[in-house]
DNA sequence: TTGTACGCGTTATCAT
DNA sequence: ATGATAACGCGTACAA
């Protein structure tokens, strides 16, 4: 299989390589006839420029990277879709990279920046526990989007961030449940030990209980299993089963993600418990899915579309040096649906 | 921000560039002390090799690409996860690329092959309607995994494929429904006009009805809306609502994907119809999700894990020239769960 | 065991 | 408007 290079095309057309290069890259100073001749040869011989060679020379690659930790989470899939559209509008390419649970996102970022000559990075999900030293090594602007808590020791001038105040919004959800009369509220929490959204949402849960003078019962705090993917229905199902087997009494169950809640709902059903008549069930995230379950799920909706758009906007603003790094926090929206109800007298 | 190159590291360590190169690439002929000294400097100065430059030189890039059409489909997300693990086992990198609905996957593939010097390609989803000419331009082996029907005009020696016989398995599902006594069976179908899995599953539906002497009622064939993502709950929901408004009578509803079925279930619920007492509901794909809904969903399970593993194995076999191209067809598994029941007398 | 020098395919600079 | 040529950062044959 013959793979022509720019030189071959130049030879075929009887022109210099620079002329071919000009044709490919839409440079203004080129005769339109020459250009057409070249483009025809390119089509005929199936020439495709080698991006590796390009990136070696070029400074501005009109591309950004999105680094996702946990692509199985449908919440991220929605974000990615929107980010992709936004990049396209700006005629930028988007490189999507999946980061393994045991990989360090900043190391991967460094590699990707070198490899492609891209202009910026979006980190989606994962934890934020990186040294300022490493962060500084990243030579392009970056945005942390919907990661866990951001430590105080890193200068906020180094990056942008997009997030929901997980602790506060989580407390709001629990407040709502308490307002319905619930006091025995179980919580399904993922990755509670790490600096994750899970931990923050658990803190919000405790906050709300304390404010109302309800003692936190550790037996009602159910941690998802580490062996399984943390944000999966299966994990929600099994963890809830476990809770039910322990016979600890509760009238409401709050899962820190919709995916977990859906698994939990199945476990409740199999135990013969009705939702919401016997147990109120609440989730978090506001996935599309949560609106189609039966009963539909009460949840905290994170404004995905808006967050994804702002994530992209922030990054491009910094790339274009229009603005300094910014930090935006969103309000979540409490969606009251069919899965929660007043506690029976 | 100082970005050291291999030359800088060589200078710092007082050695030649080739020695550094040997250290990075684990070459045998290098003094272990020298190597350690170099590795320390690399860590200290945060040196990351430029992959563009590497790929320019290297012939064997130990990497493959996965090109997905429709990453929002949870079925593909599962496949990707498994493929990723399989690649890791073989110490190969996996490049994940999302293909837009309007892009030609073979063009994208050509670009990606040039860009990275990768050894093979996996096409996930999408349609297969490419000219043999274009296909031949691809200089590396490739596997079509779970795409729609494959036209006869392309030599099977050019590629491998992994698929389920969508038409046959779809007929099996409808047979099962007929066996329960259903004759008025509505179908929810996506992309029926194209050479897609949707079309094949619709054909299977018609096959089964005809075998049993049941006339195909065009009014019970519901096409999802083109404006929305074809495989989404929303589309399943709205299309079913539309069906219900038309007052066409049916006792079973078969959706060509679980995602559509879940949307449909909600529409049925809102119309006051019970599943399975009033309407039997069936899906296709065998997503994890389908096992956690209430009622759990009867579906055709595609053996995701096995298919993903074989996809990878086939590709690597051809890359290693161990085998010729192969074509594997899997059986799906009919999972009978709570959403289907005998038609009431 | 180690270093020098060349070339991979492209773009940018400088002549022409 | 066009062509020759020097980089870009790396791997490797070959020399030492």
mmCIF file with all atom_site columns, C-alpha atoms in Angstrom, chain A residues 1 3-5 43-53 55-56 71-73 77 80-81 84 88 95-100 102-103 107 110-111 113-117 133 136-139 233-235 237 262-263 265-266 269-270 288-296 338, chain B residues 1 3-5 43-56 71-73 77 80-81 84-85 88 95-100 102-103 110-111 113-117 136-139 233-235 237 262-263 265-266 269-270 288-296 338:
data_model
loop_
_atom_site.group_PDB
_atom_site.id
_atom_site.type_symbol
_atom_site.label_atom_id
_atom_site.label_alt_id
_atom_site.label_comp_id
_atom_site.label_asym_id
_atom_site.label_entity_id
_atom_site.label_seq_id
_atom_site.pdbx_PDB_ins_code
_atom_site.Cartn_x
_atom_site.Cartn_y
_atom_site.Cartn_z
_atom_site.occupancy
_atom_site.B_iso_or_equiv
_atom_site.pdbx_formal_charge
_atom_site.auth_seq_id
_atom_site.auth_comp_id
_atom_site.auth_asym_id
_atom_site.auth_atom_id
_atom_site.pdbx_PDB_model_num
ATOM 1   C CA . UNK A 1 1   ? 0.000   0.000  0.000  1.00 0.00 ? 1   UNK A CA 1
ATOM 2   C CA . UNK A 1 3   ? 1.269   6.082  1.355  1.00 0.00 ? 3   UNK A CA 1
ATOM 3   C CA . UNK A 1 4   ? 2.141   9.318  -0.388 1.00 0.00 ? 4   UNK A CA 1
ATOM 4   C CA . UNK A 1 5   ? 3.806   12.152 1.525  1.00 0.00 ? 5   UNK A CA 1
ATOM 5   C CA . UNK A 1 43  ? -7.711  13.280 -3.730 1.00 0.00 ? 43  UNK A CA 1
ATOM 6   C CA . UNK A 1 44  ? -6.526  10.959 -6.449 1.00 0.00 ? 44  UNK A CA 1
ATOM 7   C CA . UNK A 1 45  ? -3.609  9.540  -4.520 1.00 0.00 ? 45  UNK A CA 1
ATOM 8   C CA . UNK A 1 46  ? -5.395  9.542  -1.174 1.00 0.00 ? 46  UNK A CA 1
ATOM 9   C CA . UNK A 1 47  ? -2.876  11.736 0.553  1.00 0.00 ? 47  UNK A CA 1
ATOM 10  C CA . UNK A 1 48  ? -3.533  12.472 4.224  1.00 0.00 ? 48  UNK A CA 1
ATOM 11  C CA . UNK A 1 49  ? -1.119  14.766 6.080  1.00 0.00 ? 49  UNK A CA 1
ATOM 12  C CA . UNK A 1 50  ? 0.763   13.147 8.939  1.00 0.00 ? 50  UNK A CA 1
ATOM 13  C CA . UNK A 1 51  ? -0.366  14.928 12.063 1.00 0.00 ? 51  UNK A CA 1
ATOM 14  C CA . UNK A 1 52  ? 2.645   13.807 14.023 1.00 0.00 ? 52  UNK A CA 1
ATOM 15  C CA . UNK A 1 53  ? 4.909   15.680 11.678 1.00 0.00 ? 53  UNK A CA 1
ATOM 16  C CA . UNK A 1 55  ? 2.407   18.842 15.469 1.00 0.00 ? 55  UNK A CA 1
ATOM 17  C CA . UNK A 1 56  ? 6.152   18.682 15.622 1.00 0.00 ? 56  UNK A CA 1
ATOM 18  C CA . UNK A 1 71  ? -16.593 7.414  31.459 1.00 0.00 ? 71  UNK A CA 1
ATOM 19  C CA . UNK A 1 72  ? -19.208 4.883  32.539 1.00 0.00 ? 72  UNK A CA 1
ATOM 20  C CA . UNK A 1 73  ? -20.933 7.598  34.553 1.00 0.00 ? 73  UNK A CA 1
ATOM 21  C CA . UNK A 1 77  ? -21.353 11.378 28.951 1.00 0.00 ? 77  UNK A CA 1
ATOM 22  C CA . UNK A 1 80  ? -18.910 15.426 26.929 1.00 0.00 ? 80  UNK A CA 1
ATOM 23  C CA . UNK A 1 81  ? -21.599 15.646 24.294 1.00 0.00 ? 81  UNK A CA 1
ATOM 24  C CA . UNK A 1 84  ? -17.918 18.497 21.889 1.00 0.00 ? 84  UNK A CA 1
ATOM 25  C CA . UNK A 1 88  ? -16.988 22.356 17.034 1.00 0.00 ? 88  UNK A CA 1
ATOM 26  C CA . UNK A 1 95  ? -9.345  14.948 22.045 1.00 0.00 ? 95  UNK A CA 1
ATOM 27  C CA . UNK A 1 96  ? -11.160 12.629 24.429 1.00 0.00 ? 96  UNK A CA 1
ATOM 28  C CA . UNK A 1 97  ? -9.059  10.618 26.842 1.00 0.00 ? 97  UNK A CA 1
ATOM 29  C CA . UNK A 1 98  ? -10.248 8.171  29.407 1.00 0.00 ? 98  UNK A CA 1
ATOM 30  C CA . UNK A 1 99  ? -8.243  8.075  32.622 1.00 0.00 ? 99  UNK A CA 1
ATOM 31  C CA . UNK A 1 100 ? -7.995  4.826  34.527 1.00 0.00 ? 100 UNK A CA 1
ATOM 32  C CA . UNK A 1 102 ? -5.274  4.259  39.188 1.00 0.00 ? 102 UNK A CA 1
ATOM 33  C CA . UNK A 1 103 ? -3.758  6.824  36.844 1.00 0.00 ? 103 UNK A CA 1
ATOM 34  C CA . UNK A 1 107 ? 0.647   13.062 34.489 1.00 0.00 ? 107 UNK A CA 1
ATOM 35  C CA . UNK A 1 110 ? 1.306   16.417 30.637 1.00 0.00 ? 110 UNK A CA 1
ATOM 36  C CA . UNK A 1 111 ? 1.761   13.593 28.196 1.00 0.00 ? 111 UNK A CA 1
ATOM 37  C CA . UNK A 1 113 ? -0.086  18.221 25.911 1.00 0.00 ? 113 UNK A CA 1
ATOM 38  C CA . UNK A 1 114 ? 3.286   17.167 24.617 1.00 0.00 ? 114 UNK A CA 1
ATOM 39  C CA . UNK A 1 115 ? 1.943   14.691 22.194 1.00 0.00 ? 115 UNK A CA 1
ATOM 40  C CA . UNK A 1 116 ? -0.615  16.828 20.469 1.00 0.00 ? 116 UNK A CA 1
ATOM 41  C CA . UNK A 1 117 ? 0.193   20.495 20.582 1.00 0.00 ? 117 UNK A CA 1
ATOM 42  C CA . UNK A 1 133 ? 4.467   21.818 41.744 1.00 0.00 ? 133 UNK A CA 1
ATOM 43  C CA . UNK A 1 136 ? 2.596   24.330 37.475 1.00 0.00 ? 136 UNK A CA 1
ATOM 44  C CA . UNK A 1 137 ? 4.291   22.027 35.035 1.00 0.00 ? 137 UNK A CA 1
ATOM 45  C CA . UNK A 1 138 ? 1.215   22.105 32.832 1.00 0.00 ? 138 UNK A CA 1
ATOM 46  C CA . UNK A 1 139 ? 2.043   24.658 30.198 1.00 0.00 ? 139 UNK A CA 1
ATOM 47  C CA . UNK A 1 233 ? -26.624 0.403  39.820 1.00 0.00 ? 233 UNK A CA 1
ATOM 48  C CA . UNK A 1 234 ? -25.258 -2.900 40.976 1.00 0.00 ? 234 UNK A CA 1
ATOM 49  C CA . UNK A 1 235 ? -23.390 -1.220 43.787 1.00 0.00 ? 235 UNK A CA 1
ATOM 50  C CA . UNK A 1 237 ? -28.509 -2.503 44.755 1.00 0.00 ? 237 UNK A CA 1
ATOM 51  C CA . UNK A 1 262 ? -32.007 3.217  40.802 1.00 0.00 ? 262 UNK A CA 1
ATOM 52  C CA . UNK A 1 263 ? -30.156 0.181  42.111 1.00 0.00 ? 263 UNK A CA 1
ATOM 53  C CA . UNK A 1 265 ? -35.046 1.129  44.309 1.00 0.00 ? 265 UNK A CA 1
ATOM 54  C CA . UNK A 1 266 ? -34.796 -2.401 42.990 1.00 0.00 ? 266 UNK A CA 1
ATOM 55  C CA . UNK A 1 269 ? -38.878 -3.488 45.680 1.00 0.00 ? 269 UNK A CA 1
ATOM 56  C CA . UNK A 1 270 ? -37.541 -6.973 46.197 1.00 0.00 ? 270 UNK A CA 1
ATOM 57  C CA . UNK A 1 288 ? -32.430 12.066 32.219 1.00 0.00 ? 288 UNK A CA 1
ATOM 58  C CA . UNK A 1 289 ? -32.929 8.526  33.379 1.00 0.00 ? 289 UNK A CA 1
ATOM 59  C CA . UNK A 1 290 ? -34.324 9.664  36.717 1.00 0.00 ? 290 UNK A CA 1
ATOM 60  C CA . UNK A 1 291 ? -37.313 11.167 34.972 1.00 0.00 ? 291 UNK A CA 1
ATOM 61  C CA . UNK A 1 292 ? -38.291 7.914  33.278 1.00 0.00 ? 292 UNK A CA 1
ATOM 62  C CA . UNK A 1 293 ? -38.206 5.490  36.174 1.00 0.00 ? 293 UNK A CA 1
ATOM 63  C CA . UNK A 1 294 ? -41.399 4.428  37.878 1.00 0.00 ? 294 UNK A CA 1
ATOM 64  C CA . UNK A 1 295 ? -41.869 6.116  40.230 1.00 0.00 ? 295 UNK A CA 1
ATOM 65  C CA . UNK A 1 296 ? -39.876 9.046  38.863 1.00 0.00 ? 296 UNK A CA 1
ATOM 66  C CA . UNK A 1 338 ? -42.854 10.782 42.742 1.00 0.00 ? 338 UNK A CA 1
ATOM 67  C CA . UNK B 2 1   ? 7.625   27.307 31.374 1.00 0.00 ? 1   UNK B CA 1
ATOM 68  C CA . UNK B 2 3   ? 9.876   22.073 28.555 1.00 0.00 ? 3   UNK B CA 1
ATOM 69  C CA . UNK B 2 4   ? 12.987  19.920 28.442 1.00 0.00 ? 4   UNK B CA 1
ATOM 70  C CA . UNK B 2 5   ? 13.701  17.769 25.401 1.00 0.00 ? 5   UNK B CA 1
ATOM 71  C CA . UNK B 2 43  ? 11.849  12.882 37.028 1.00 0.00 ? 43  UNK B CA 1
ATOM 72  C CA . UNK B 2 44  ? 13.455  15.995 38.411 1.00 0.00 ? 44  UNK B CA 1
ATOM 73  C CA . UNK B 2 45  ? 13.000  18.102 35.304 1.00 0.00 ? 45  UNK B CA 1
ATOM 74  C CA . UNK B 2 46  ? 9.622   16.652 34.418 1.00 0.00 ? 46  UNK B CA 1
ATOM 75  C CA . UNK B 2 47  ? 10.665  15.444 31.013 1.00 0.00 ? 47  UNK B CA 1
ATOM 76  C CA . UNK B 2 48  ? 7.956   13.810 28.908 1.00 0.00 ? 48  UNK B CA 1
ATOM 77  C CA . UNK B 2 49  ? 8.906   12.419 25.496 1.00 0.00 ? 49  UNK B CA 1
ATOM 78  C CA . UNK B 2 50  ? 7.124   14.032 22.580 1.00 0.00 ? 50  UNK B CA 1
ATOM 79  C CA . UNK B 2 51  ? 5.013   11.341 21.040 1.00 0.00 ? 51  UNK B CA 1
ATOM 80  C CA . UNK B 2 52  ? 4.664   13.201 17.769 1.00 0.00 ? 52  UNK B CA 1
ATOM 81  C CA . UNK B 2 53  ? 8.388   13.038 17.240 1.00 0.00 ? 53  UNK B CA 1
ATOM 82  C CA . UNK B 2 54  ? 8.408   9.428  18.350 1.00 0.00 ? 54  UNK B CA 1
ATOM 83  C CA . UNK B 2 55  ? 5.676   8.355  16.019 1.00 0.00 ? 55  UNK B CA 1
ATOM 84  C CA . UNK B 2 56  ? 7.419   10.077 13.170 1.00 0.00 ? 56  UNK B CA 1
ATOM 85  C CA . UNK B 2 71  ? -20.934 7.244  22.560 1.00 0.00 ? 71  UNK B CA 1
ATOM 86  C CA . UNK B 2 72  ? -24.128 8.113  24.420 1.00 0.00 ? 72  UNK B CA 1
ATOM 87  C CA . UNK B 2 73  ? -25.365 4.556  23.899 1.00 0.00 ? 73  UNK B CA 1
ATOM 88  C CA . UNK B 2 77  ? -19.716 2.268  26.885 1.00 0.00 ? 77  UNK B CA 1
ATOM 89  C CA . UNK B 2 80  ? -15.247 0.176  25.433 1.00 0.00 ? 80  UNK B CA 1
ATOM 90  C CA . UNK B 2 81  ? -14.505 -0.583 29.038 1.00 0.00 ? 81  UNK B CA 1
ATOM 91  C CA . UNK B 2 84  ? -9.653  -1.010 27.137 1.00 0.00 ? 84  UNK B CA 1
ATOM 92  C CA . UNK B 2 85  ? -8.806  -3.703 29.668 1.00 0.00 ? 85  UNK B CA 1
ATOM 93  C CA . UNK B 2 88  ? -3.890  -2.944 28.634 1.00 0.00 ? 88  UNK B CA 1
ATOM 94  C CA . UNK B 2 95  ? -7.019  5.707  21.284 1.00 0.00 ? 95  UNK B CA 1
ATOM 95  C CA . UNK B 2 96  ? -10.706 6.468  21.693 1.00 0.00 ? 96  UNK B CA 1
ATOM 96  C CA . UNK B 2 97  ? -12.326 8.600  19.028 1.00 0.00 ? 97  UNK B CA 1
ATOM 97  C CA . UNK B 2 98  ? -15.898 9.683  18.837 1.00 0.00 ? 98  UNK B CA 1
ATOM 98  C CA . UNK B 2 99  ? -17.350 9.922  15.346 1.00 0.00 ? 99  UNK B CA 1
ATOM 99  C CA . UNK B 2 100 ? -20.046 12.466 14.667 1.00 0.00 ? 100 UNK B CA 1
ATOM 100 C CA . UNK B 2 102 ? -22.409 13.112 9.840  1.00 0.00 ? 102 UNK B CA 1
ATOM 101 C CA . UNK B 2 103 ? -18.799 11.991 9.595  1.00 0.00 ? 103 UNK B CA 1
ATOM 102 C CA . UNK B 2 110 ? -7.490  7.006  7.601  1.00 0.00 ? 110 UNK B CA 1
ATOM 103 C CA . UNK B 2 111 ? -6.620  10.217 9.354  1.00 0.00 ? 111 UNK B CA 1
ATOM 104 C CA . UNK B 2 113 ? -3.894  5.846  11.251 1.00 0.00 ? 113 UNK B CA 1
ATOM 105 C CA . UNK B 2 114 ? -1.602  8.436  9.733  1.00 0.00 ? 114 UNK B CA 1
ATOM 106 C CA . UNK B 2 115 ? -1.600  10.624 12.752 1.00 0.00 ? 115 UNK B CA 1
ATOM 107 C CA . UNK B 2 116 ? -0.684  8.051  15.316 1.00 0.00 ? 116 UNK B CA 1
ATOM 108 C CA . UNK B 2 117 ? 1.226   5.193  13.828 1.00 0.00 ? 117 UNK B CA 1
ATOM 109 C CA . UNK B 2 136 ? -8.631  -0.876 0.731  1.00 0.00 ? 136 UNK B CA 1
ATOM 110 C CA . UNK B 2 137 ? -6.885  2.402  1.470  1.00 0.00 ? 137 UNK B CA 1
ATOM 111 C CA . UNK B 2 138 ? -6.770  1.511  5.131  1.00 0.00 ? 138 UNK B CA 1
ATOM 112 C CA . UNK B 2 139 ? -3.283  0.183  5.604  1.00 0.00 ? 139 UNK B CA 1
ATOM 113 C CA . UNK B 2 233 ? -35.276 7.298  26.681 1.00 0.00 ? 233 UNK B CA 1
ATOM 114 C CA . UNK B 2 234 ? -36.909 10.525 25.663 1.00 0.00 ? 234 UNK B CA 1
ATOM 115 C CA . UNK B 2 235 ? -37.406 9.252  22.152 1.00 0.00 ? 235 UNK B CA 1
ATOM 116 C CA . UNK B 2 237 ? -41.181 7.953  25.726 1.00 0.00 ? 237 UNK B CA 1
ATOM 117 C CA . UNK B 2 262 ? -37.442 2.305  29.542 1.00 0.00 ? 262 UNK B CA 1
ATOM 118 C CA . UNK B 2 263 ? -38.836 5.469  28.003 1.00 0.00 ? 263 UNK B CA 1
ATOM 119 C CA . UNK B 2 265 ? -42.485 2.059  30.153 1.00 0.00 ? 265 UNK B CA 1
ATOM 120 C CA . UNK B 2 266 ? -42.894 5.551  31.548 1.00 0.00 ? 266 UNK B CA 1
ATOM 121 C CA . UNK B 2 269 ? -47.395 4.161  33.229 1.00 0.00 ? 269 UNK B CA 1
ATOM 122 C CA . UNK B 2 270 ? -48.631 7.681  32.672 1.00 0.00 ? 270 UNK B CA 1
ATOM 123 C CA . UNK B 2 288 ? -27.321 -3.749 33.185 1.00 0.00 ? 288 UNK B CA 1
ATOM 124 C CA . UNK B 2 289 ? -29.973 -1.125 33.624 1.00 0.00 ? 289 UNK B CA 1
ATOM 125 C CA . UNK B 2 290 ? -32.706 -3.451 32.388 1.00 0.00 ? 290 UNK B CA 1
ATOM 126 C CA . UNK B 2 291 ? -32.202 -5.655 35.404 1.00 0.00 ? 291 UNK B CA 1
ATOM 127 C CA . UNK B 2 292 ? -32.807 -2.872 37.918 1.00 0.00 ? 292 UNK B CA 1
ATOM 128 C CA . UNK B 2 293 ? -35.991 -1.354 36.609 1.00 0.00 ? 293 UNK B CA 1
ATOM 129 C CA . UNK B 2 294 ? -39.335 -2.154 38.206 1.00 0.00 ? 294 UNK B CA 1
ATOM 130 C CA . UNK B 2 295 ? -40.601 -4.349 36.723 1.00 0.00 ? 295 UNK B CA 1
ATOM 131 C CA . UNK B 2 296 ? -37.336 -5.751 35.420 1.00 0.00 ? 296 UNK B CA 1
ATOM 132 C CA . UNK B 2 338 ? -40.973 -9.400 34.918 1.00 0.00 ? 338 UNK B CA 1
#
